[in-house]
Coordinates of C-alpha atoms in Angstrom, one line a residue:
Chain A
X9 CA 35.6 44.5 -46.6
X10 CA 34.5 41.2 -45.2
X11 CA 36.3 41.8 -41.9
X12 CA 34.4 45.0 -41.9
X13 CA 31.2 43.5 -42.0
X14 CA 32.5 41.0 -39.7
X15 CA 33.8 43.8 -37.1
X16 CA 30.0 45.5 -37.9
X17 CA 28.2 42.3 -37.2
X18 CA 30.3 41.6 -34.3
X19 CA 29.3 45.1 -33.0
X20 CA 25.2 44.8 -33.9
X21 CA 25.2 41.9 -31.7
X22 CA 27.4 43.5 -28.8
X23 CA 24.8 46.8 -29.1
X24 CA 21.6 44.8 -29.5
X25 CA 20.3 45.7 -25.9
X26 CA 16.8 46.3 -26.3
X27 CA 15.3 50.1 -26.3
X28 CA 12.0 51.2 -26.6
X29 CA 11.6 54.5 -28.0
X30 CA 8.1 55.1 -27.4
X31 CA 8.3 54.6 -23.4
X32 CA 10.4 57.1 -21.8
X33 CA 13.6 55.7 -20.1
X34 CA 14.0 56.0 -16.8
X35 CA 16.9 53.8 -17.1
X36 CA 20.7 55.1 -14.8
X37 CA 20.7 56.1 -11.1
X38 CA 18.6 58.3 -8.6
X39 CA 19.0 59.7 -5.1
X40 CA 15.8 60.6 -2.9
X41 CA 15.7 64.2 -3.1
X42 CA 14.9 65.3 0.9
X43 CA 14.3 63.6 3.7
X44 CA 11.0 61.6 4.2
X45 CA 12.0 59.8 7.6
X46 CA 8.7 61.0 8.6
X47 CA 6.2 60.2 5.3
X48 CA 3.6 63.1 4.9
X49 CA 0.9 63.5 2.6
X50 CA 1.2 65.6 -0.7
X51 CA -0.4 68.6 1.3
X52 CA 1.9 68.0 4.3
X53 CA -0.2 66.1 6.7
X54 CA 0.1 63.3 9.1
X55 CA -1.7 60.6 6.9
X56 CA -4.8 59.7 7.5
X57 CA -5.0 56.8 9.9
X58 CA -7.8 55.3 12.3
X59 CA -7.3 55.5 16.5
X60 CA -5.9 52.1 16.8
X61 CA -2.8 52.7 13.5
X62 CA -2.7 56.3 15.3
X63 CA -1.7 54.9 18.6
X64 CA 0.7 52.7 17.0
X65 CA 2.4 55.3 15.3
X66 CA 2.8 57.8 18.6
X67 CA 4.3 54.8 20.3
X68 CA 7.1 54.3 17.7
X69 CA 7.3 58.3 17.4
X70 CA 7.5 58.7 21.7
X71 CA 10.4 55.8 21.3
X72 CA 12.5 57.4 18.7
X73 CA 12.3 60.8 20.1
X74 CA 13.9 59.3 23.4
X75 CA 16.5 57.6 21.6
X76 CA 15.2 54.0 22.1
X77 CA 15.1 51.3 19.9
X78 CA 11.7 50.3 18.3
X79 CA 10.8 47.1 18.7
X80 CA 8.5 47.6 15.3
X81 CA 11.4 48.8 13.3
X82 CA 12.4 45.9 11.3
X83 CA 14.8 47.6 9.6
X84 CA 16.9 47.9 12.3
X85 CA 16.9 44.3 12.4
X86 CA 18.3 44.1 8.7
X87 CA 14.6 42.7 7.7
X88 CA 14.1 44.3 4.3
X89 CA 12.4 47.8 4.2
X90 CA 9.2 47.3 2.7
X91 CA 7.7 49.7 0.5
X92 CA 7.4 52.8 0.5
X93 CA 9.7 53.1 3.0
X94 CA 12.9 51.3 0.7
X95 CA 12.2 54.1 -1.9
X96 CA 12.5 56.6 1.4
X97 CA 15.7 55.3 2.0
X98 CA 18.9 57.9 1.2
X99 CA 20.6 55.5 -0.9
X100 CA 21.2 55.6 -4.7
X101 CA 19.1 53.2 -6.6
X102 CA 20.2 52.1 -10.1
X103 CA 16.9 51.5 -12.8
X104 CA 17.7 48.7 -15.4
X105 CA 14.6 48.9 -18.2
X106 CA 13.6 47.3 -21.2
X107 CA 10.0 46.2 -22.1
X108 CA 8.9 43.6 -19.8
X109 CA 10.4 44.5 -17.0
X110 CA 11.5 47.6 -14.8
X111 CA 13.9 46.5 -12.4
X112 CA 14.8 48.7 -9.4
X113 CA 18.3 47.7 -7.3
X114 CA 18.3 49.5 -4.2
X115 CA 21.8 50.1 -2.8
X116 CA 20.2 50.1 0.7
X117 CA 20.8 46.6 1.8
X118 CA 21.3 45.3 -2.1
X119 CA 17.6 44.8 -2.6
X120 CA 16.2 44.2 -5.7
X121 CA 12.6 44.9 -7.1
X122 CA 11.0 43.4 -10.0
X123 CA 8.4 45.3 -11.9
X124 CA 6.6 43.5 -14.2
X125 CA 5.4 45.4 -17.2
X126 CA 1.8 45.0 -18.9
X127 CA 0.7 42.8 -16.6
X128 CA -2.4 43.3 -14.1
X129 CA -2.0 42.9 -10.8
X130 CA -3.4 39.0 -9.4
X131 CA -6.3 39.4 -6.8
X132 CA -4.9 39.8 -3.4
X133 CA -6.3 36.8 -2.0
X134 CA -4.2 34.8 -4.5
X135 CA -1.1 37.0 -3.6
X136 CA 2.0 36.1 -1.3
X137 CA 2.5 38.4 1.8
X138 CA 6.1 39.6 1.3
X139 CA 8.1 42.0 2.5
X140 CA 8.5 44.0 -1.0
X141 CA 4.8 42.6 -2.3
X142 CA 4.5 42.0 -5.6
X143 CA 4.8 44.8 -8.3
X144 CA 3.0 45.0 -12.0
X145 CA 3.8 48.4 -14.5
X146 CA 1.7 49.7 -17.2
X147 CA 2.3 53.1 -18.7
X148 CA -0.5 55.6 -19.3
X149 CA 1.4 58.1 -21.9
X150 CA 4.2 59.4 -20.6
X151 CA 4.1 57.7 -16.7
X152 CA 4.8 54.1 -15.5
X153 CA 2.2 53.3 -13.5
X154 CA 3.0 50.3 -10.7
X155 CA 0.4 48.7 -8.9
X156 CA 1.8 47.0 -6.3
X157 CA 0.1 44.5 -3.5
X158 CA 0.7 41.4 -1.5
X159 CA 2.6 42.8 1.1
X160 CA 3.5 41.3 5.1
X161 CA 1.9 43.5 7.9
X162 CA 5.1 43.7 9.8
X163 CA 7.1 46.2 8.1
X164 CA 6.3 50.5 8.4
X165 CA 5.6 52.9 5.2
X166 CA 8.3 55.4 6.6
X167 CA 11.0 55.0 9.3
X168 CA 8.8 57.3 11.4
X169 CA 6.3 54.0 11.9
X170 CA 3.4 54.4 10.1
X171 CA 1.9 50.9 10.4
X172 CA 0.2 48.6 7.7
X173 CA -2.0 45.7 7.6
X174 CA -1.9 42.8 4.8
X175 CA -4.9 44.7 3.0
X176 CA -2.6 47.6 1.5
X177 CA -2.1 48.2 -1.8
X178 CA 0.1 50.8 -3.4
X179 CA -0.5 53.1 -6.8
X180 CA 2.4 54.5 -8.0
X181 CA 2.8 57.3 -11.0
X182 CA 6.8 57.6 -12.1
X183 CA 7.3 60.4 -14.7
X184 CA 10.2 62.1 -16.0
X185 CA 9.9 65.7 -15.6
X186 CA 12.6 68.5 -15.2
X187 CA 13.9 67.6 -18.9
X188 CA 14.8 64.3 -17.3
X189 CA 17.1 64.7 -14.4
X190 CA 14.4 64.1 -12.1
X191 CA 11.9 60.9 -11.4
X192 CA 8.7 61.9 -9.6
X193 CA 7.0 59.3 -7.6
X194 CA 3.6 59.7 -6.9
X195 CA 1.9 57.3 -4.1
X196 CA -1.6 56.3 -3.5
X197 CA -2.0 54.5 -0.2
X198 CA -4.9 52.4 0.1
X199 CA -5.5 50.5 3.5
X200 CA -9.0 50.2 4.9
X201 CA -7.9 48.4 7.7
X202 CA -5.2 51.1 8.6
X203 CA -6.6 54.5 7.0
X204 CA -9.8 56.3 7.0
X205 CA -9.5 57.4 3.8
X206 CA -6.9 56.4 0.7
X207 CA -4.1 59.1 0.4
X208 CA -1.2 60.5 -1.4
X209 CA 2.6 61.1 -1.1
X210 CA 5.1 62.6 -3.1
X211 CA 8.4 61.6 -3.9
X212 CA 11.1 62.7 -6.2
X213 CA 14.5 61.6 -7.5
X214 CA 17.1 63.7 -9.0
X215 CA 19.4 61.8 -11.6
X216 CA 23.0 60.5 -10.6
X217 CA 26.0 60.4 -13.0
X218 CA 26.1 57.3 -15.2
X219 CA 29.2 56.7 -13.9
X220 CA 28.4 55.3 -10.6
X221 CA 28.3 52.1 -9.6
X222 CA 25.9 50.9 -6.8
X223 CA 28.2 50.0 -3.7
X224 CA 28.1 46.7 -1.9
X225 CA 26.0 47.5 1.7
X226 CA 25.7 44.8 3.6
X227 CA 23.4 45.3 6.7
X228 CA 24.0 42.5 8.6
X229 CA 27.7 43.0 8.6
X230 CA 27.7 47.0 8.8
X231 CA 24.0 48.3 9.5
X232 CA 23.7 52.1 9.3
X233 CA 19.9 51.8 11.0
X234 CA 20.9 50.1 13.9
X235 CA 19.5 51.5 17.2
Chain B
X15 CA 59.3 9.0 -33.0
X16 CA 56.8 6.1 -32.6
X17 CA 56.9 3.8 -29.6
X18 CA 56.4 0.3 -29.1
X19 CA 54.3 -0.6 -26.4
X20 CA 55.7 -2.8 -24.1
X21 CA 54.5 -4.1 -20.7
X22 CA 57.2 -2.4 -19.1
X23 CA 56.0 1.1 -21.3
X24 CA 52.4 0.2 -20.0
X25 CA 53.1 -0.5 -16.7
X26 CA 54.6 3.0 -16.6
X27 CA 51.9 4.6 -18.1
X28 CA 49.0 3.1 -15.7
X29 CA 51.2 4.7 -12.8
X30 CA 51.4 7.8 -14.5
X31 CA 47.3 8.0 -14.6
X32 CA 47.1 6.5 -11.3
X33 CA 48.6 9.7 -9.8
X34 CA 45.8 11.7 -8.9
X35 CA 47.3 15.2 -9.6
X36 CA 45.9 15.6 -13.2
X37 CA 47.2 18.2 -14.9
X38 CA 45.1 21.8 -15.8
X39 CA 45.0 21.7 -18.7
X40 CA 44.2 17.7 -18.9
X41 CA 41.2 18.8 -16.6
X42 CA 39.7 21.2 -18.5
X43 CA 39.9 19.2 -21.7
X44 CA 38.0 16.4 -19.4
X45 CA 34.0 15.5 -20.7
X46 CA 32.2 16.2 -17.1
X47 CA 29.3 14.0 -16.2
X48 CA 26.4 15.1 -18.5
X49 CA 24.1 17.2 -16.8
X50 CA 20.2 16.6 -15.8
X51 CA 17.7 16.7 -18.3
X52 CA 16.8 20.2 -19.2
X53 CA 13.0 20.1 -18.5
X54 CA 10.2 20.3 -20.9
X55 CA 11.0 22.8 -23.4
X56 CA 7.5 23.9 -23.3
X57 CA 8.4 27.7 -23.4
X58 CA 9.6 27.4 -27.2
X59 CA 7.3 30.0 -28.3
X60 CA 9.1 32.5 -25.8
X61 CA 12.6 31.5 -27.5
X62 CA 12.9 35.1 -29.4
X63 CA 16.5 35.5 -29.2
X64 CA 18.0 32.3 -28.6
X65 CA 20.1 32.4 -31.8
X66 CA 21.6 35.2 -30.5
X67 CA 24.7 33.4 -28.3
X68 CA 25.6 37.2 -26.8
X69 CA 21.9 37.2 -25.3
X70 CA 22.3 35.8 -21.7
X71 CA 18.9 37.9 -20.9
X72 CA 16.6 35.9 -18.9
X73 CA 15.6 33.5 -15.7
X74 CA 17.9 30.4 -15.3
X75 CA 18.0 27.7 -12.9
X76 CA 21.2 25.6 -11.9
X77 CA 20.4 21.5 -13.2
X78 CA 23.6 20.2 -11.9
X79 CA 23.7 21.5 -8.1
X80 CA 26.1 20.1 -5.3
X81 CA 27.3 21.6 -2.2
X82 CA 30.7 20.3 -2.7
X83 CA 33.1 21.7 -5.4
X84 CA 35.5 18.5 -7.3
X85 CA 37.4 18.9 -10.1
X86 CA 36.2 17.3 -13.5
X87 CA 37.7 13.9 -12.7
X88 CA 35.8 13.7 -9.0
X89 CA 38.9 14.9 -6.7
X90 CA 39.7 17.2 -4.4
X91 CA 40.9 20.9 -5.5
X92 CA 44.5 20.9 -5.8
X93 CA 45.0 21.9 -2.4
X94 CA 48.3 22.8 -0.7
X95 CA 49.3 21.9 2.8
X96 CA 47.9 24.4 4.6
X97 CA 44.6 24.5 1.8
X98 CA 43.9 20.8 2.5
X99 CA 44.4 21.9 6.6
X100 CA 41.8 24.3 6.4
X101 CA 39.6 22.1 4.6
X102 CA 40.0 19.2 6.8
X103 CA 39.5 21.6 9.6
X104 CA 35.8 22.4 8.0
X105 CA 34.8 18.8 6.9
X106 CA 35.9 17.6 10.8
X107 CA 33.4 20.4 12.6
X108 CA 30.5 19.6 10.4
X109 CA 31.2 15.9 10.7
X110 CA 31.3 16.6 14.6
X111 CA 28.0 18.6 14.8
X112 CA 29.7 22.4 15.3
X113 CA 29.9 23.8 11.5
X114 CA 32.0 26.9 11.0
X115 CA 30.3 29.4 10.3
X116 CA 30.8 31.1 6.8
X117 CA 29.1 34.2 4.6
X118 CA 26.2 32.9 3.8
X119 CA 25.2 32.0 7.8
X120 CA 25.5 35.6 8.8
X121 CA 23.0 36.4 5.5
X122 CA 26.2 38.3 3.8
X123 CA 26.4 37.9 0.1
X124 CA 27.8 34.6 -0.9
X125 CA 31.2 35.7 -2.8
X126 CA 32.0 34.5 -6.0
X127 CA 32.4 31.3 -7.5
X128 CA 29.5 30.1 -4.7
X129 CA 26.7 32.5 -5.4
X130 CA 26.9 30.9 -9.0
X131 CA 26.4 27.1 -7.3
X132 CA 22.9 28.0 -5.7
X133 CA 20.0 25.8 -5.9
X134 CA 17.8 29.1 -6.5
X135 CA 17.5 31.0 -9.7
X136 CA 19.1 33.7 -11.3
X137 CA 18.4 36.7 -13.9
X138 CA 20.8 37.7 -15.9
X139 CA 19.9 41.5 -16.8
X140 CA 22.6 42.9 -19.9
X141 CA 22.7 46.5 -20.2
X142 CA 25.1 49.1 -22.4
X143 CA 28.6 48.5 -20.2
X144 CA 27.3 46.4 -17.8
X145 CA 26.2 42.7 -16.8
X146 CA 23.6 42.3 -13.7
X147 CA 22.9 39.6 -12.1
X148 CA 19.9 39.3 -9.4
X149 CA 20.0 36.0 -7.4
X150 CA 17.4 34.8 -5.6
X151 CA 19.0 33.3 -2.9
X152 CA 19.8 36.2 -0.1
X153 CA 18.9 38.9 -2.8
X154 CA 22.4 39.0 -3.7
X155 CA 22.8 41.4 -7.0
X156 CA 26.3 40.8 -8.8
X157 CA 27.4 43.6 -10.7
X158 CA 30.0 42.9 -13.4
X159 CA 32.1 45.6 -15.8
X160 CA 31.6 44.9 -19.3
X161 CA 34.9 45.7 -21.8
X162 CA 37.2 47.1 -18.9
X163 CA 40.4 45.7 -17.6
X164 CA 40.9 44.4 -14.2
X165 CA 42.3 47.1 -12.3
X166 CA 46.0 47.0 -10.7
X167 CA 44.0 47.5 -7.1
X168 CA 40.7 46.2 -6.4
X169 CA 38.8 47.6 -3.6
X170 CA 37.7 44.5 -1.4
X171 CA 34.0 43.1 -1.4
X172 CA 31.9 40.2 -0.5
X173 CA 31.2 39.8 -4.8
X174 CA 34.3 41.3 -5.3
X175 CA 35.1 43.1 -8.4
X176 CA 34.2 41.3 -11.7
X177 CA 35.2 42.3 -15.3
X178 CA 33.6 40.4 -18.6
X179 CA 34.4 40.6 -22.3
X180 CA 33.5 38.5 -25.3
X181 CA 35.8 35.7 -26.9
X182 CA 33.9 35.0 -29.5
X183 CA 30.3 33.6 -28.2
X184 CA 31.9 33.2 -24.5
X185 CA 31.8 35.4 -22.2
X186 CA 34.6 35.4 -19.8
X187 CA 34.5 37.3 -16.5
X188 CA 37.4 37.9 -14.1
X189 CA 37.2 38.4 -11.2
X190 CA 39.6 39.7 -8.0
X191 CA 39.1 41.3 -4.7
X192 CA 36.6 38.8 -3.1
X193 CA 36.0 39.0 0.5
X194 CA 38.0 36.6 2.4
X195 CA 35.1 35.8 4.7
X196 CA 33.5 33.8 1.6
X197 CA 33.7 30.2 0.8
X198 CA 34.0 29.1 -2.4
X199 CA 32.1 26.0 -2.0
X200 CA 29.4 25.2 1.1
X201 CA 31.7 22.0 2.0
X202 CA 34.6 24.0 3.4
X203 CA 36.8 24.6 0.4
X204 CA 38.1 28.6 1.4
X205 CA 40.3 31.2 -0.1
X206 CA 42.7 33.8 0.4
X207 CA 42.9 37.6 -0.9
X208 CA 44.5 36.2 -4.1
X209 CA 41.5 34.3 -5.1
X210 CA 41.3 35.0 -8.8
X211 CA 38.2 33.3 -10.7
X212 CA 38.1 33.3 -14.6
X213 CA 34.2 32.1 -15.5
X214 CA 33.3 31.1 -19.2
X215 CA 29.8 31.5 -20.2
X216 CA 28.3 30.1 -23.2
X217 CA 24.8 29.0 -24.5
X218 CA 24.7 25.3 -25.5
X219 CA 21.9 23.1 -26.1
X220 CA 20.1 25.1 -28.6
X221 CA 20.5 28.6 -26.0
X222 CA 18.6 26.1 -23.9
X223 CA 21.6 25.8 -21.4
X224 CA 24.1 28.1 -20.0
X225 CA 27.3 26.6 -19.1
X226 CA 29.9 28.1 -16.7
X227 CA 33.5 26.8 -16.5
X228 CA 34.8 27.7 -13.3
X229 CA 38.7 28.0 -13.5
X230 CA 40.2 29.2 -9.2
X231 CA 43.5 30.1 -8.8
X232 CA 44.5 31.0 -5.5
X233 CA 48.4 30.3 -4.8
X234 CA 47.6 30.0 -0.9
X235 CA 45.2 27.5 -0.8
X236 CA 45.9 25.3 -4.1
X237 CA 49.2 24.4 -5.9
X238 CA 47.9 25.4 -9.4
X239 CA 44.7 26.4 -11.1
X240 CA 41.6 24.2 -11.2
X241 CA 38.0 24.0 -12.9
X242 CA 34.5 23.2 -11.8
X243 CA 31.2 23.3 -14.7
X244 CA 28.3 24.6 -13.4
X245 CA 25.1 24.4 -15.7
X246 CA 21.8 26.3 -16.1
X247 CA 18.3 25.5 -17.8
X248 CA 16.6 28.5 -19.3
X249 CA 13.7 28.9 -17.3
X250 CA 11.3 32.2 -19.1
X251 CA 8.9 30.2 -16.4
X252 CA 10.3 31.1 -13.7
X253 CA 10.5 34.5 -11.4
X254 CA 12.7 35.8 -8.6
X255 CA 11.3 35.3 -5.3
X256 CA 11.5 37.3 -2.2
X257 CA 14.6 35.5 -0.4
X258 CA 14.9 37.3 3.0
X259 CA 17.6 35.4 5.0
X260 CA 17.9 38.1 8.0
X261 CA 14.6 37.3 9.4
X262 CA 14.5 34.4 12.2
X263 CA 18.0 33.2 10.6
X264 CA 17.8 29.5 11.1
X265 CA 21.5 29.1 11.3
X266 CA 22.4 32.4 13.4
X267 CA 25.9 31.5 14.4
X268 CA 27.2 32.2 17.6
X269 CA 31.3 32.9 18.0
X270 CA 31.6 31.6 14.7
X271 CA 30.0 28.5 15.3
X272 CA 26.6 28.1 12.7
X273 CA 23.8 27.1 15.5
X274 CA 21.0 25.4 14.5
X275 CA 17.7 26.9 15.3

C-alpha cells in the first residue's frame, strides 16, 4: 500500500502540467491550410494600401515575377519573417499553452513567439521595434484574442511584399472550429501610414498528428527562400 | 588494514594528487566554486510551485557564465592527443587574431552542452511527453523526449537528439546525434559524432536555482568522461527577447575564418 501511494504520488507530480478547462486548447501542431504567398483580404482583395505602399508592392511583385531577387525580402536573407507573414509560412507550427502564456514555435527557421496572456498591450511609443513585435492574449469566450504591436518597418506582411511602417498593429481572433481539427486566424491590419483603411485576412490551420515532432530548419545553413 | 603514515607513505601520496589526471568519479564528487549570489528574491510572492522539484517551468538566467569549459578542479578536459591538438589549434588562431569559425558565427543553433552555457536566458516550457526549451540567444528551441529511450540511430542535428527521465527529483537528459559542426565550449574545446552528454537537473536553493551537471563523453576527443556545473537563478522577472543573429552578423566568417565587422 505505501508503495502505491508512493508510485501515485510519484505519478501526481509527473502529470501535474497545468490545464485549464475553461479556455479551449489549442495546444499540438498546425499546417497553413493553402497558400497565402500573396496575402488577400477576407473578400479577396489586394489590401487596401495608399500610392506610395502601392508602388512599393508592384516593385517587389514586377521583381518576383521575373525571377529576381528582392532586395526587400528579408527573408531571403534568413532575417526573421515578421508577422503575418511567419504564420504564412508552409511550415508546421507546434502550440505549447497553459494560462499565462501561449507559445507558438514555428518550424520555419525555429522561431519562437511569446504570447502573453491577460495582459494589455503597452502604448506603442513605449514598445521595442522588433522583428516579431510584441504579442499580449486575452480570450473573449471561446477565441484568443492577440494584440500584437511594436514591430521593425523592414520586414513584409506576405512574401508577395506588402510593406509596413513602425505604426502597425495587428488584431488577431484564433478559434477552434471544425470540432477542433482546425485553428482559424482572423487578422485586423491597422497601419495608417501604410493603408487607407484598417482591413482583414483570414487564415486557417488544420491539426497535425500529436506525433510529430518540429524538425530542426536552419536557414542560414539550408535556406529554402533563397533567391 | 590500517596504515601508518610515514614520510615515505606521504611523500607517495602528495605525488599521487599532484598528477593532474583526477579521476571521474573523484571529479564529480568535487564541491565546485560556489556560485554568484542569486539576486534579490523579490519575486517570492510569484513562488507558487517551487516545492514542487519536477516543476522546471519558468525564465532562468545562467549566474555562473564562462566561455571556457574546466573540469571541477580548474583543468583542462581530459583530452587525447589529437583532442588537445585540435584545441591547441583553436586557442593558437584566437590568440593570433584569425578565430575559427564555429556554429554559433554562422547564426546555426549552438549544439548541446553550449547552448546551456549562454549568458542569455532561458524558458523551460514542460508539457505531457515533452521538455521545451526556448533560448534567447539565436532563438534556439531545444526540444527534448520525455520517458523514451535513446534510440539505436539518431538522425544527426545541430541540438541533436535529447531524451530525459526522472531519477528521483533529477532530471537526467541524454543526449546523442549532435552536429559535429558545434563546439561544446566557445574556447575551442570540439567534438566528434560520438559526443554523448548526460545533464542532471535539479532545483537547489529553495527551487531558487537550477543546477546542471554536465557529464561529456566523447572517446575521440577525451580519454574518459568529464563534468562541468552550470547554474541558473530563477528569474519570473525576466522575458525572452527577440535575439536575431542573421541580420548584419558581426562576426560573418569568411572561409571559415570568424571576421570581425
Amino acid at each position: 500500500m505505501k508503495h502505491f501511494l508512493l508510485a501515485a504520488a510519484a505519478c501526481a507530480v509527473t502529470l501535474s502540467v497545468p490545464t485549464f478547462a475553461a479556455d479551449p486548447s489549442f495546444s499540438g501542431f498546425w499546417k497553413l491550410e493553402g497558400d497565402f504567398a500573396t496575402l488577400k483580404t477576407i473578400d479577396g482583395k489586394i489590401p487596401p494600401m495608399n500610392p506610395e505602399a502601392r508602388k512599393r508592392y508592384n516593385a517587389s511583385v514586377a521583381l518576383r515575377k521575373q525571377g529576381k531577387p528582392v532586395p526587400t525580402d528579408t527573408v531571403q536573407k534568413c532575417w526573421p519573417h515578421g508577422l503575418p507573414r511567419l504564420l504564412l509560412a508552409p511550415y508546421p507550427i507546434e502550440v505549447l499553452q497553459d494560462a499565462k502564456q501561449i507559445t507558438f514555435l514555428h518550424e520555419a527557421h525555429h522561431m519562437p513567439r511569446l504570447v502573453y496572456l491577460g495582459e494589455k498591450l503597452p502604448a506603442l511609443d513605449t514598445l521595442d521595434n522588433n522583428y516579431m513585435g510584441f504579442s499580449v492574449g486575452n480570450w473573449d469566450k471561446d477565441t484568443l484574442v492577440i494584440d500584437t504591436a511594436g514591430f521593425n518597418d523592414i520586414t513584409t506582411l506576405d512574401k508577395a511584399g506588402i510593406p509596413h511602417s513602425e505604426a502597425l498593429v495587428l488584431q488577431e481572433r484564433v478559434r477552434l472550429t471544425d470540432n477542433g481539427q482546425t485553428l482559424e486566424d482572423v487578422i485586423t491590419v491597422t497601419d495608417p501610414e501604410t493603408f487607407t483603411k484598417p482591413w482583414k485576412a483570414r487564415i486557417s490551420f488544420k491539426k497535425m498528428p500529436n506525433d510529430y515532432w518540429l524538425k530542426e530548419m536552419v536557414c542560414t545553413d539550408k535556406n529554402p527562400d533563397a533567391a | 588494514m590500517m596504515l601508518k603514515s610515514t614520510p615515505l607513505l606521504s611523500a607517495a601520496l602528495a605525488l599521487a594528487l599532484a598528477v593532474p589526471a583526477v579521476s571521474y568519479s573523484q571529479e564529480r564528487g568535487v564541491s565546485y566554486k560556489p556560485a554568484p549570489p542569486l539576486p534579490k528574491p523579490v519575486y517570492r510572492e510569484q513562488r507558487s510551485s517551487m516545492e514542487n522539484k519536477r516543476d522546471l517551468n519558468g525564465v532562468w538566467f545562467i549566474r555562473d557564465y564562462n566561455r571556457r569549459f574546466r573540469t571541477p578542479v580548474d583543468t583542462l578536459p581530459p583530452f587525447t592527443p589529437y583532442g588537445k591538438a585540435e584545441f591547441d589549434k583553436r586557442v593558437k588562431a584566437e590568440t593570433d587574431g584569425k578565430p575559427y569559425a564555429d556554429a554559433s558565427t554562422y547564426c546555426w543553433p549552438h549544439g548541446i552542452p553550449r547552448v546551456m552555457n549562454s549568458p542569455y536566458p532561458i524558458q523551460i516550457i514542460q508539457t505531457p511527453g515533452k521538455i521545451t526549451i526556448v533560448h534567447e540567444v539565436a532563438h534556439n528551441i531545444r526540444q527534448i523526449h520525455m520517458d523514451q529511450k535513446m534510440p539505436d540511430k539518431v538522425p544527426t542535428s545541430f541540438l541533436g537528439y535529447s531524451v530525459a527521465h526522472w531519477d528521483g527529483d533529477v532530471l537526467v537528459i541524454e543526449t546523442k546525434g549532435t552536429d559535429t559542426r558545434t563546439w561544446i565550449d566557445e574556447e575551442g574545446i570540439i567534438h566528434s559524432d560520438q559526443l554523448y552528454t548526460i545533464e542532471r537537473l535539479r532545483k537547489t536553493e529553495n527551487g531558487e536555482n537550477l543546477e546542471n551537471e554536465v557529464t561529456m563523453m566523447d572517446p575521440v576527443f577525451f580519454t574518459r568522461p568529464w563534468v562541468k556545473k552550470i547554474n541558473y537563478a530563477w528569474r519570473p522577472d525576466l522575458r525572452i527577447s527577440e535575439y536575431v543573429c542573421e541580420e548584419n552578423n558581426r562576426n560573418a566568417p569568411q572561409a571559415g575564418v570568424t571576421v570581425a565587422k
